[in-house]
Tab-separated table of C-alpha atoms and ligand atoms in Angstrom:
chain	number	residue	atom	x	y	z
A	1	MET	CA	87.174	106.831	123.477
A	2	LYS	CA	89.222	103.602	123.433
A	3	PHE	CA	91.154	102.777	120.283
A	4	GLU	CA	92.216	99.199	119.564
A	5	LYS	CA	95.760	100.302	118.803
A	6	ASN	CA	97.818	103.332	119.822
A	7	CYS	CA	96.658	105.505	116.949
A	8	TYR	CA	93.514	105.575	114.874
A	9	GLU	CA	94.641	106.347	111.333
A	10	ILE	CA	92.933	107.918	108.316
A	11	ARG	CA	94.449	108.187	104.828
A	12	LEU	CA	92.900	110.503	102.234
A	13	GLU	CA	93.771	109.849	98.581
A	14	SER	CA	92.887	112.552	96.128
A	15	ILE	CA	93.925	114.935	93.406
A	16	GLY	CA	94.619	118.646	93.721
A	17	GLY	CA	91.445	120.729	93.657
A	18	LEU	CA	89.086	118.459	95.560
A	19	GLY	CA	90.063	119.723	99.005
A	20	ALA	CA	91.555	116.591	100.597
A	21	ASN	CA	94.309	118.609	102.239
A	22	LEU	CA	91.786	120.902	103.937
A	23	ALA	CA	89.594	117.938	104.886
A	24	GLY	CA	92.583	116.296	106.601
A	25	LYS	CA	93.358	119.505	108.509
A	26	ILE	CA	89.756	119.823	109.651
A	27	LEU	CA	89.668	116.199	110.817
A	28	GLY	CA	92.895	116.714	112.790
A	29	GLU	CA	91.579	119.907	114.374
A	30	THR	CA	88.268	118.281	115.239
A	31	GLY	CA	90.122	115.609	117.204
A	32	ALA	CA	92.501	117.930	119.033
A	33	LEU	CA	90.341	120.993	119.660
A	34	TYR	CA	86.832	119.608	119.924
A	35	MET	CA	87.121	115.999	121.093
A	36	GLY	CA	89.922	116.066	123.659
A	37	LEU	CA	92.125	113.700	121.632
A	38	ASN	CA	95.703	114.007	120.523
A	39	SER	CA	95.876	114.297	116.778
A	40	SER	CA	98.265	114.979	113.937
A	41	ASN	CA	97.869	115.701	110.253
A	42	PHE	CA	100.143	116.219	107.304
A	43	ALA	CA	99.756	116.021	103.553
A	44	SER	CA	101.981	115.135	100.661
A	45	TYR	CA	101.541	116.590	97.212
A	46	GLY	CA	103.630	117.848	94.338
A	47	SER	CA	103.002	121.144	92.672
A	48	GLU	CA	99.984	122.935	94.107
A	49	LYS	CA	97.928	122.699	90.988
A	50	ARG	CA	94.629	121.173	90.181
A	51	GLY	CA	94.995	117.603	89.068
A	52	SER	CA	98.185	116.513	90.821
A	53	PRO	CA	98.030	113.561	93.246
A	54	VAL	CA	97.458	114.447	96.902
A	55	LYS	CA	97.645	112.283	100.020
A	56	SER	CA	96.664	113.486	103.457
A	57	PHE	CA	97.234	111.583	106.711
A	58	VAL	CA	95.393	111.993	110.014
A	59	ARG	CA	96.159	110.233	113.297
A	60	PHE	CA	94.152	110.288	116.504
A	61	ALA	CA	95.272	109.024	119.903
A	62	GLU	CA	93.670	109.063	123.313
A	63	LYS	CA	94.967	111.597	125.817
A	64	GLY	CA	97.981	110.059	127.495
A	65	HIS	CA	99.113	108.409	124.263
A	66	GLU	CA	101.457	110.697	122.401
A	67	ILE	CA	101.680	110.558	118.625
A	68	ARG	CA	105.367	110.106	117.944
A	69	ILE	CA	105.052	108.707	114.463
A	70	ASN	CA	105.113	111.026	111.490
A	71	SER	CA	105.286	108.765	108.468
A	72	PRO	CA	102.711	107.931	105.788
A	73	ILE	CA	99.869	105.707	106.977
A	74	GLU	CA	100.369	102.149	105.753
A	75	LYS	CA	97.326	100.408	107.271
A	76	PRO	CA	94.511	102.921	107.499
A	77	ASP	CA	91.448	102.441	109.681
A	78	ILE	CA	89.649	104.693	107.219
A	79	LEU	CA	90.676	105.117	103.606
A	80	ILE	CA	89.009	107.987	101.758
A	81	LEU	CA	89.135	108.070	97.951
A	82	PHE	CA	88.006	111.377	96.520
A	83	HIS	CA	87.795	110.044	92.967
A	84	GLU	CA	87.022	106.484	91.861
A	85	ARG	CA	89.404	106.829	88.921
A	86	LEU	CA	92.315	106.923	91.320
A	87	ALA	CA	92.219	103.152	90.853
A	88	GLY	CA	95.222	101.730	89.092
A	89	LYS	CA	98.667	100.467	89.867
A	90	ALA	CA	99.325	103.471	92.093
A	91	GLN	CA	98.802	102.118	95.546
A	92	VAL	CA	95.668	103.884	96.628
A	93	MET	CA	94.201	100.639	98.055
A	94	ALA	CA	97.377	99.559	99.851
A	95	GLY	CA	96.938	98.453	103.443
A	96	ALA	CA	93.137	98.141	103.244
A	97	ASP	CA	91.825	94.945	104.834
A	98	GLU	CA	88.662	93.674	106.527
A	99	LYS	CA	89.067	96.197	109.345
A	100	THR	CA	89.274	99.182	106.999
A	101	SER	CA	86.377	101.479	106.201
A	102	ILE	CA	86.736	102.573	102.574
A	103	ILE	CA	84.877	105.715	101.556
A	104	VAL	CA	84.641	106.354	97.811
A	105	ASN	CA	83.171	109.313	95.958
A	106	SER	CA	81.198	107.598	93.203
A	107	SER	CA	77.761	107.155	91.677
A	108	GLU	CA	78.536	103.562	90.675
A	109	SER	CA	77.252	100.412	92.417
A	110	ASN	CA	79.090	98.740	95.307
A	111	GLU	CA	79.817	95.688	93.133
A	112	PHE	CA	81.230	97.811	90.312
A	113	LEU	CA	83.459	99.702	92.739
A	114	ARG	CA	84.780	96.522	94.289
A	115	ASP	CA	85.961	95.394	90.836
A	116	ARG	CA	87.115	98.851	89.712
A	117	LEU	CA	89.258	99.316	92.807
A	118	LYS	CA	90.125	95.616	93.229
A	119	ILE	CA	89.163	95.729	96.889
A	120	TYR	CA	90.527	92.827	98.933
A	121	ALA	CA	88.195	93.369	101.892
A	122	GLY	CA	86.717	96.101	104.045
A	123	THR	CA	83.571	98.049	104.673
A	124	LEU	CA	82.743	100.136	101.643
A	125	TYR	CA	80.891	103.438	102.014
A	126	LYS	CA	79.999	104.710	98.554
A	127	VAL	CA	78.890	108.346	98.510
A	128	ASP	CA	77.984	110.362	95.443
A	129	ALA	CA	79.811	113.345	96.891
A	130	LEU	CA	79.776	115.317	93.660
A	131	ALA	CA	76.003	115.224	93.318
A	132	LEU	CA	75.471	115.856	97.031
A	133	ALA	CA	77.918	118.757	96.970
A	134	ALA	CA	76.171	120.346	93.987
A	135	LYS	CA	72.771	119.873	95.628
A	136	ASN	CA	73.869	121.431	98.905
A	137	LYS	CA	75.993	124.211	97.391
A	138	THR	CA	79.217	122.987	98.913
A	139	ARG	CA	82.369	121.111	97.918
A	140	VAL	CA	83.135	117.409	97.615
A	141	ASN	CA	85.420	117.492	100.662
A	142	MET	CA	82.609	118.503	103.030
A	143	VAL	CA	80.491	115.537	101.943
A	144	MET	CA	83.474	113.210	102.363
A	145	LEU	CA	84.048	114.594	105.883
A	146	GLY	CA	80.476	113.732	106.839
A	147	ALA	CA	80.951	110.206	105.494
A	148	ALA	CA	84.219	109.909	107.462
A	149	ALA	CA	82.440	110.853	110.683
A	150	LYS	CA	79.841	108.140	110.032
A	151	ALA	CA	82.415	105.482	109.130
A	152	SER	CA	84.579	106.269	112.161
A	153	GLY	CA	81.784	105.604	114.627
A	154	PHE	CA	83.347	108.033	117.109
A	155	ILE	CA	83.631	111.463	115.433
A	156	PRO	CA	80.452	113.254	116.530
A	157	LEU	CA	78.664	115.056	113.724
A	158	ASP	CA	78.073	118.154	115.883
A	159	LYS	CA	81.776	118.446	116.763
A	160	LEU	CA	82.739	118.175	113.115
A	161	CYS	CA	80.192	120.840	112.166
A	162	GLU	CA	81.499	123.052	114.967
A	163	ALA	CA	85.059	122.694	113.687
A	164	VAL	CA	84.019	123.526	110.121
A	165	THR	CA	81.945	126.520	111.259
A	166	ASP	CA	84.853	127.922	113.267
A	167	THR	CA	87.515	127.187	110.651
A	168	LEU	CA	85.728	128.304	107.502
A	169	GLY	CA	83.173	130.660	109.042
A	170	LYS	CA	85.730	133.352	109.799
A	171	LYS	CA	86.906	133.620	106.234
A	172	TYR	CA	83.865	132.456	104.289
A	173	PRO	CA	80.772	133.026	106.456
A	174	LEU	CA	78.405	132.611	103.524
A	175	SER	CA	79.719	129.115	102.851
A	176	VAL	CA	78.889	127.741	106.300
A	177	GLU	CA	75.284	126.732	105.696
A	178	GLY	CA	76.101	124.814	102.502
A	179	ASN	CA	79.107	123.175	104.141
A	180	ILE	CA	77.114	121.972	107.128
A	181	ASN	CA	74.377	120.648	104.852
A	182	GLY	CA	77.016	118.868	102.765
A	183	ILE	CA	78.542	117.241	105.868
A	184	LYS	CA	75.130	116.062	107.021
A	185	ALA	CA	74.342	114.720	103.546
A	186	GLY	CA	77.613	112.766	103.529
A	187	TYR	CA	76.820	111.368	106.981
A	188	ASP	CA	73.280	110.308	106.049
A	189	ASN	CA	74.220	108.809	102.676
A	190	ALA	CA	77.216	106.752	103.809
A	191	ILE	CA	75.731	103.242	103.978
A	192	PRO	CA	78.098	100.379	104.882
A	193	TYR	CA	78.605	97.464	102.490
A	194	GLU	CA	80.710	94.592	103.829
A	195	ILE	CA	83.331	92.994	101.597
A	196	LYS	CA	84.768	89.733	102.912
A	197	PRO	CA	88.279	88.565	101.975
A	198	ASP	CA	87.026	85.884	99.565
A	199	GLY	CA	90.171	85.660	97.461
A	200	LYS	CA	88.791	87.639	94.526
A	201	TYR	CA	91.485	90.286	94.874
A	202	PRO	CA	94.739	90.076	96.853
A	203	TYR	CA	95.741	92.171	99.847
A	204	ILE	CA	98.123	94.963	98.787
A	205	GLU	CA	101.089	95.768	100.988
A	206	TYR	CA	102.027	99.425	101.286
A	207	GLU	CA	105.277	100.322	99.574
A	208	GLU	CA	106.919	103.688	99.321
A	209	LEU	CA	106.721	104.805	95.697
A	210	LYS	CA	110.088	105.877	94.437
A	211	GLN	CA	110.405	108.526	91.768
A	212	ASP	CA	112.379	107.331	88.760
A	213	TRP	CA	114.361	110.537	88.830
A	214	GLY	CA	115.072	112.775	91.765
A	215	TYR	CA	117.361	115.683	92.541
A	216	ASP	CA	120.387	113.404	92.677
A	217	ASN	CA	120.006	111.546	89.383
A	218	ALA	CA	117.829	113.671	87.083
A	219	PRO	CA	119.581	114.713	83.887
A	220	ILE	CA	120.195	118.390	83.149
A	221	GLY	CA	119.772	119.414	86.735
A	222	GLY	CA	116.208	118.286	87.242
A	223	ILE	CA	113.261	117.729	84.969
A	224	ASN	CA	109.787	116.337	85.405
A	225	PRO	CA	109.770	112.825	83.923
A	226	ILE	CA	105.980	112.539	84.129
A	227	PHE	CA	104.447	114.270	81.191
A	228	GLY	CA	101.509	116.652	81.472
A	229	SER	CA	99.483	116.276	78.342
A	230	THR	CA	100.646	113.753	75.793
A	231	VAL	CA	99.115	111.481	73.230
A	232	THR	CA	98.478	108.756	75.780
A	233	ASN	CA	98.509	110.513	79.096
A	234	ASP	CA	95.151	110.052	80.738
A	235	LEU	CA	94.175	112.942	82.972
A	236	THR	CA	90.599	111.858	83.500
A	237	ALA	CA	91.175	111.240	87.200
A	238	SER	CA	92.021	114.917	87.494
A	239	ARG	CA	88.513	116.030	86.786
A	240	GLU	CA	86.119	117.152	89.467
A	241	GLY	CA	83.143	115.895	87.499
A	242	TYR	CA	82.679	118.650	84.949
A	243	ILE	CA	83.667	118.681	81.300
A	244	PRO	CA	83.421	121.160	78.438
A	245	ILE	CA	80.752	120.328	75.875
A	246	PHE	CA	81.637	121.419	72.355
A	247	ASN	CA	79.027	122.562	69.844
A	248	LYS	CA	80.653	122.643	66.435
A	249	GLU	CA	77.792	124.624	64.878
A	250	LEU	CA	78.580	127.657	67.041
A	251	CYS	CA	82.366	127.500	66.699
A	252	ILE	CA	84.055	130.263	64.685
A	253	ASN	CA	87.512	128.614	64.940
A	254	CYS	CA	89.045	131.598	66.704
A	255	GLY	CA	91.417	129.338	68.664
A	256	LEU	CA	90.896	131.082	72.008
A	257	CYS	CA	89.986	127.813	73.709
A	258	SER	CA	93.167	126.216	72.462
A	259	SER	CA	95.407	129.037	73.595
A	260	THR	CA	93.722	129.106	77.007
A	261	CYS	CA	93.593	125.400	77.712
A	262	PRO	CA	96.565	124.418	79.887
A	263	ASP	CA	96.523	120.875	78.518
A	264	MET	CA	96.185	121.424	74.786
A	265	VAL	CA	92.937	119.498	74.682
A	266	TYR	CA	91.422	121.069	71.555
A	267	GLN	CA	92.371	119.397	68.319
A	268	PHE	CA	92.657	121.543	65.206
A	269	LYS	CA	93.114	120.353	61.673
A	270	GLU	CA	93.377	122.124	58.340
A	271	GLY	CA	89.958	122.310	56.743
A	272	GLU	CA	87.418	124.610	55.182
A	273	TYR	CA	85.589	127.296	57.098
A	274	LYS	CA	83.308	129.808	55.365
A	275	GLY	CA	84.712	128.900	51.980
A	276	LYS	CA	88.342	129.393	53.026
A	277	ILE	CA	91.050	126.949	54.028
A	278	SER	CA	91.846	127.440	57.716
A	279	MET	CA	92.499	125.541	60.920
A	280	VAL	CA	89.253	123.975	62.056
A	281	ASN	CA	88.437	122.986	65.618
A	282	LEU	CA	87.598	119.262	65.804
A	283	GLY	CA	86.713	119.483	69.478
A	284	PRO	CA	88.247	118.339	72.750
A	285	ASP	CA	90.304	115.196	73.269
A	286	TYR	CA	88.886	114.395	76.694
A	287	THR	CA	91.781	112.112	77.588
A	288	HIS	CA	93.795	115.174	78.526
A	289	CYS	CA	91.043	117.395	79.878
A	290	LYS	CA	91.119	118.077	83.624
A	291	GLY	CA	87.785	119.868	83.663
A	292	CYS	CA	88.998	123.299	84.751
A	293	LEU	CA	86.443	124.898	82.382
A	294	ARG	CA	88.679	127.823	81.444
A	295	CYS	CA	87.761	127.176	77.819
A	296	VAL	CA	84.081	127.647	78.691
A	297	GLU	CA	84.877	131.080	80.086
A	298	VAL	CA	86.820	132.314	77.077
A	299	CYS	CA	84.731	131.023	74.194
A	300	PRO	CA	83.132	134.117	72.639
A	301	THR	CA	80.272	132.279	70.944
A	302	LYS	CA	79.191	129.862	73.703
A	303	ALA	CA	80.316	126.994	71.494
A	304	ILE	CA	81.683	125.440	74.689
A	305	THR	CA	79.444	124.979	77.701
A	306	GLU	CA	79.768	123.256	81.046
A	307	GLY	CA	78.540	119.659	81.334
A	308	ASN	CA	78.323	117.049	84.047
A	309	GLU	CA	80.819	114.319	83.164
A	310	ARG	CA	78.603	111.526	84.407
A	311	GLU	CA	75.861	112.451	81.949
A	312	TYR	CA	78.097	111.940	78.899
A	313	ASP	CA	79.781	108.803	77.677
A	314	ILE	CA	82.934	110.528	76.618
A	315	SER	CA	84.683	107.221	75.994
A	316	LYS	CA	82.702	107.177	72.748
A	317	THR	CA	84.085	110.478	71.437
A	318	ASP	CA	86.265	109.978	68.421
A	319	ILE	CA	88.416	113.105	68.816
A	320	LYS	CA	91.314	111.132	70.118
A	321	ASN	CA	94.870	111.107	68.969
A	322	ILE	CA	94.660	107.362	69.157
A	323	SER	CA	96.170	106.964	65.703
A	324	LEU	CA	99.399	108.397	67.060
A	325	ILE	CA	99.829	105.541	69.506
A	326	THR	CA	102.298	103.063	68.119
A	327	ASP	CA	103.478	99.629	69.196
A	328	ASN	CA	106.493	101.328	70.723
A	329	PHE	CA	104.402	102.749	73.512
A	330	LYS	CA	104.438	100.974	76.841
A	331	LEU	CA	101.404	102.134	78.744
A	332	GLU	CA	101.598	102.386	82.497
A	333	ASP	CA	98.203	102.395	84.116
A	334	THR	CA	99.107	104.155	87.308
A	335	GLY	CA	95.692	105.568	87.926
A	336	GLN	CA	95.908	109.308	88.170
A	337	ASN	CA	98.230	110.958	85.695
A	338	SER	CA	99.189	107.768	83.928
A	339	TRP	CA	102.129	108.093	81.660
A	340	VAL	CA	103.735	106.307	78.806
A	341	GLU	CA	107.268	105.205	78.104
A	342	SER	CA	108.093	105.543	74.448
A	343	VAL	CA	110.579	106.447	71.844
A	344	SER	CA	110.342	110.080	70.788
A	345	ASN	CA	107.252	110.710	68.795
A	346	THR	CA	106.905	113.554	66.350
A	347	VAL	CA	103.418	114.705	65.611
A	348	ASN	CA	102.976	115.843	62.034
A	349	SER	CA	99.340	115.231	61.472
A	350	LEU	CA	96.192	114.237	63.264
A	351	GLU	CA	95.355	111.650	60.666
B	1	SF4	S1	86.931	129.558	71.624
B	1	SF4	FE1	84.889	128.860	70.995
B	1	SF4	S2	84.632	129.730	68.979
B	1	SF4	FE2	86.795	129.885	69.426
B	1	SF4	S3	87.688	128.026	68.540
B	1	SF4	FE3	87.215	127.581	70.651
B	1	SF4	S4	85.176	126.664	70.585
B	1	SF4	FE4	85.474	127.701	68.658
B	2	SF4	S1	88.167	122.218	80.750
B	2	SF4	FE1	88.750	123.234	78.875
B	2	SF4	S2	90.543	124.477	79.405
B	2	SF4	FE2	90.258	122.993	81.082
B	2	SF4	S3	91.543	121.254	80.532
B	2	SF4	FE3	89.507	120.812	79.694
B	2	SF4	S4	89.543	121.557	77.619
B	2	SF4	FE4	91.295	122.497	78.668
């Protein structure tokens, strides 16, 4: 294997829960243990919870070329986006140019994705990893691994399958068949689509993102300046593709969904239920929902069921706290976990 430069570099951009960290580890192991290459892998993420941003970095080098660099990958040969909604000001597309293979988990068209992600240039491999994972009884990350093998042009499918069988087979032997099928599906469905640098979107330089507040300047000894669930915070990039579907007819307003939901998605308002004044469930505000489906599990009347996000146009739901957004808000579209800068806002009513 001859690489054009010292290291062949892969950057995985994802959110917690989709398995990008594991996918990066498996890619690194495939190179070192099954292909006779030198390889390295590390990941960067915040709290280990579903929905937080995750980056994983993999480097390969031929034997004889040591990997001495251990910093984030600025100009990836392959860029893997686990969720199309990672698009935004956050630099998920940084460093991608005409030499980059860009793999995106999406059911949208190539043209739509180019505009959504503002792709300067590259070879786009769109894979509907969610649908393929569901069909093959595996996870999104396995499908993305198969697509990565195809896009690389040098990672043999059989070596990747061997690595996955050995790594996951010991602990989860029953998952192996589905995982291998998922990898093969990703490989077969990754079709290249060339994007030339035609000036439609600019090249984005990689820059280290600095936190506004860190350990040395955060007030009161350290707080998280990025809010979890707020009026404007958009957590939709946190979802793995599933959403809760609310059926008002079956709801008895017990409030269990609300007390279980980690992101306070359910909106209650004083109203009438069975002839009495009580708090009535209006339904979910999907802006904050990360699709964990805990509410589905706890609802005693099956008023909440699991749905495939892509089959619902949730942008049309009117259960939004949109009326609480004032001119004082300055929205930051940072892609995943966007946040808002604002004056303090006291919520008294949903009206
Ligand atoms: S848990 Fe089910 S029944 Fe109870 S308030 Fe929520 S949706 Fe309604
Ligand atoms: S799936 Fe249910 S519990 Fe999970 S974030 Fe969404 S509304 Fe809350």
